[in-house]
Short mmCIF file of C-alpha atoms in Angstrom, two decimals:
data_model
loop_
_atom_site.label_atom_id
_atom_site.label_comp_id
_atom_site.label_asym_id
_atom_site.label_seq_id
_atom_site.Cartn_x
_atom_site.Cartn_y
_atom_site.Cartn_z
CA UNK A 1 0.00 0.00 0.00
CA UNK A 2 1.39 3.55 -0.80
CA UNK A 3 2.24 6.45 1.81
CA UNK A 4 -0.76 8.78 1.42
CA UNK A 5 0.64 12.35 2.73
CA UNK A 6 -1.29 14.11 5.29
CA UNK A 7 -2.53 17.86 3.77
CA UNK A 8 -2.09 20.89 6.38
CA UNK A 9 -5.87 22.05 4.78
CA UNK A 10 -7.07 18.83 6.76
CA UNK A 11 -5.53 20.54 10.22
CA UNK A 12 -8.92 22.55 11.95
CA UNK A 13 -7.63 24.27 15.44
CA UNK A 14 -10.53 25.36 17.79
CA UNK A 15 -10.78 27.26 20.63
CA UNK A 16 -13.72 26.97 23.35
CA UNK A 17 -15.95 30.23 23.57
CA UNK A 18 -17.02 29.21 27.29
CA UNK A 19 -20.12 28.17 24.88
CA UNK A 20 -18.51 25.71 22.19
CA UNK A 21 -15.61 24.73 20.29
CA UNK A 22 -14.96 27.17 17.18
CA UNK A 23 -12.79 27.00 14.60
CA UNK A 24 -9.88 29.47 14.00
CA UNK A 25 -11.02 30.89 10.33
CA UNK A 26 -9.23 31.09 7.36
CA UNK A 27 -6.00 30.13 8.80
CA UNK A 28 -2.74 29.67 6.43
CA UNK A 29 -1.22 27.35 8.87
CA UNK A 30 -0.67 26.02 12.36
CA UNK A 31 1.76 24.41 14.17
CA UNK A 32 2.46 22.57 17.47
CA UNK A 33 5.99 22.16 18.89
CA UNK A 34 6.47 19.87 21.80
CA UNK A 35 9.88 19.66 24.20
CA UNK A 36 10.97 17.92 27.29
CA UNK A 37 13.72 19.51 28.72
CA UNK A 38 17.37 17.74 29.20
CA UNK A 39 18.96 18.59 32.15
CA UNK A 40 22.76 16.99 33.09
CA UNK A 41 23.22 15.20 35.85
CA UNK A 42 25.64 15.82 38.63
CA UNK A 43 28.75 15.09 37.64
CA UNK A 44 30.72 13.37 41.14
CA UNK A 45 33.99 11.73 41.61
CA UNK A 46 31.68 8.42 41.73
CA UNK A 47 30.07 9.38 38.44
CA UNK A 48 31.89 11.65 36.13
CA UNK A 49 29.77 10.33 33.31
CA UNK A 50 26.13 10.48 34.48
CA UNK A 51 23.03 10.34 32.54
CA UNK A 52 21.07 13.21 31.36
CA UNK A 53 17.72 13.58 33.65
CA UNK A 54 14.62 14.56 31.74
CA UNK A 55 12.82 17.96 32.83
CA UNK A 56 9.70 19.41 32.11
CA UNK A 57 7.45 18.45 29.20
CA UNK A 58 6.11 21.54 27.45
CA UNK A 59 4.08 22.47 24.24
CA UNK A 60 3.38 25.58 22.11
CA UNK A 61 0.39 26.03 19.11
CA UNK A 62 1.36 28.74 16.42
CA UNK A 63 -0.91 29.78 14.19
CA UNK A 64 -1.54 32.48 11.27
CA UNK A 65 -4.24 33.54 8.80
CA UNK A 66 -6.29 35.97 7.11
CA UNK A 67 -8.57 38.22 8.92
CA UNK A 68 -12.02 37.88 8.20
CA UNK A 69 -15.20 39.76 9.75
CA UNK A 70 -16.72 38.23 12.81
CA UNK A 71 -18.72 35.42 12.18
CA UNK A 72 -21.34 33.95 15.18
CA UNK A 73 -19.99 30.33 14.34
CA UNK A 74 -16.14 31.29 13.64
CA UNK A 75 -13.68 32.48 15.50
CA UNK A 76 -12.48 35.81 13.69
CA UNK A 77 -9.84 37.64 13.96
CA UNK A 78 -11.69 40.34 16.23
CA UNK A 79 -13.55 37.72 18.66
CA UNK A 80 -9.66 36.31 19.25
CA UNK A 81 -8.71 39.38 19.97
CA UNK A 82 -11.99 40.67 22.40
CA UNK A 83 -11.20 36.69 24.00
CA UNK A 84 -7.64 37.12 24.43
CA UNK A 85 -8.16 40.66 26.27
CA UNK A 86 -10.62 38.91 28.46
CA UNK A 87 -8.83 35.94 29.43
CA UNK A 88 -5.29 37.62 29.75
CA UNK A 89 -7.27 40.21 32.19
CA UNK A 90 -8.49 37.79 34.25
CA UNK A 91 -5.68 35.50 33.95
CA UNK A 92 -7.93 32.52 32.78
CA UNK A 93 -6.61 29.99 29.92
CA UNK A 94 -8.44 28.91 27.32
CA UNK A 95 -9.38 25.27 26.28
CA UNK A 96 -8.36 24.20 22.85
CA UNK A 97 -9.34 21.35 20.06
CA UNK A 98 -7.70 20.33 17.07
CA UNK A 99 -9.17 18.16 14.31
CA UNK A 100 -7.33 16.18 11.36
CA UNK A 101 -9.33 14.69 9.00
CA UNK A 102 -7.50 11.31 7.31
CA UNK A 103 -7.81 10.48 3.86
CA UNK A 104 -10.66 7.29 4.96
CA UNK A 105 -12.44 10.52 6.36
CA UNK A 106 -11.66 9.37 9.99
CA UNK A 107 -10.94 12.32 12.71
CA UNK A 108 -7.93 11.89 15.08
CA UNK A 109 -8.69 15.02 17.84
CA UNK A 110 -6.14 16.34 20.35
CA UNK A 111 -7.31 18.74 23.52
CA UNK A 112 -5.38 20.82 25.39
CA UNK A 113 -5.37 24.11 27.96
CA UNK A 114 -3.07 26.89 27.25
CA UNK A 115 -2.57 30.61 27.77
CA UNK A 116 -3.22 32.44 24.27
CA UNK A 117 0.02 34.84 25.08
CA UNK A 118 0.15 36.55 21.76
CA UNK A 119 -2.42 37.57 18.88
CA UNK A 120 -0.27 39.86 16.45
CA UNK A 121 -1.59 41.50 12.96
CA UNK A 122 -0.58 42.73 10.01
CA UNK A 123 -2.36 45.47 8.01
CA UNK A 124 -0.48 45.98 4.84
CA UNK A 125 -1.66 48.64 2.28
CA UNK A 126 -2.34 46.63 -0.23
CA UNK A 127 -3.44 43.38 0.18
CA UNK A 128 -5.16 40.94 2.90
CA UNK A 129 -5.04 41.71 6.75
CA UNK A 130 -3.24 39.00 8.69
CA UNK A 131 -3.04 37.57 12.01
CA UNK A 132 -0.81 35.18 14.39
CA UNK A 133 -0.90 33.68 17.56
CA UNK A 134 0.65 31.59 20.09
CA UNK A 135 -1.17 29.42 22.81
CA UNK A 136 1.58 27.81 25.89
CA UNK A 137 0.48 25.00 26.95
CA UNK A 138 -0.59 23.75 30.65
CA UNK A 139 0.09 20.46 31.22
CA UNK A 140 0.22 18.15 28.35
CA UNK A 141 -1.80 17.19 25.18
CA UNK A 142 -4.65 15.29 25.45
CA UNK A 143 -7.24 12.44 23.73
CA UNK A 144 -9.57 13.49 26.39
CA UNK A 145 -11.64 16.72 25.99
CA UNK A 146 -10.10 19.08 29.07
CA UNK A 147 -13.02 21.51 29.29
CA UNK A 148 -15.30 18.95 29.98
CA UNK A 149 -12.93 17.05 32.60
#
């Protein structure tokens, strides 16, 4: 049987509204990195050679897009940035989804909680507004929905 590639189009991240799970519109791309830290060990006159200990486990979600105007059943780039204010205010994260479709149409979903720590546009003269963000993650990546846990 031959590789079949996975697209990036097939890639939906969603953030929860306090309400529901909407998707990030029009987005160009997105991208999750995740790290564990490696941390040496003591080096001793027992063990000059010691093994590496593993730290923390960390993730980030980048994405980008084209602004579009708000939308009740879309996340825009003005209701990110009206969510953002109000859950950087109150120091609150926000609850995450994200949905790849396979080619045999199945769904493989990932949750997570993270801080949304940076929305950022561009408004160039000529030519299509733009937007990026950046959600840190709390704790790791999940199969389990977190806002409902």
């Amino acid at each position: 049987m031959a590789d079949i590639n996975l697209m990036g189009k097939n890639s939906i991240l969603f953030i929860h509204d306090d309400t529901a799970y909407l998707p990030i519109v029009c987005l160009t791309g997105n991208s999750t990195n995740e790290e564990v830290a490696v941390n040496d060990g003591t080096v001793t006159k027992c063990n000059p050679d010691p093994t590496p200990i593993l730290g923390a486990y960390t993730y980030t979600k980048d994405f980008e897009g084209i602004a579009i105007e708000d939308q009740a059943t879309k996340f825009s780039l003005e209701s990110v940035r009206q969510f953002l204010r109000e859950k950087a205010v109150s120091k609150q994260p926000v609850f995450w989804k994200e949905e790849i479709t396979l080619a045999n149409a199945t769904k493989v979903t990932e949750f997570g909680k993270a801080y949304l720590t940076n929305i950022s546009y561009e408004a160039p003269a000529e030519g299509e507004m733009t937007f990026s963000g950046t959600l840190n993650g709390i704790g790791s990546i999940s199969a389990t929905d977190l806002k409902t846990v």
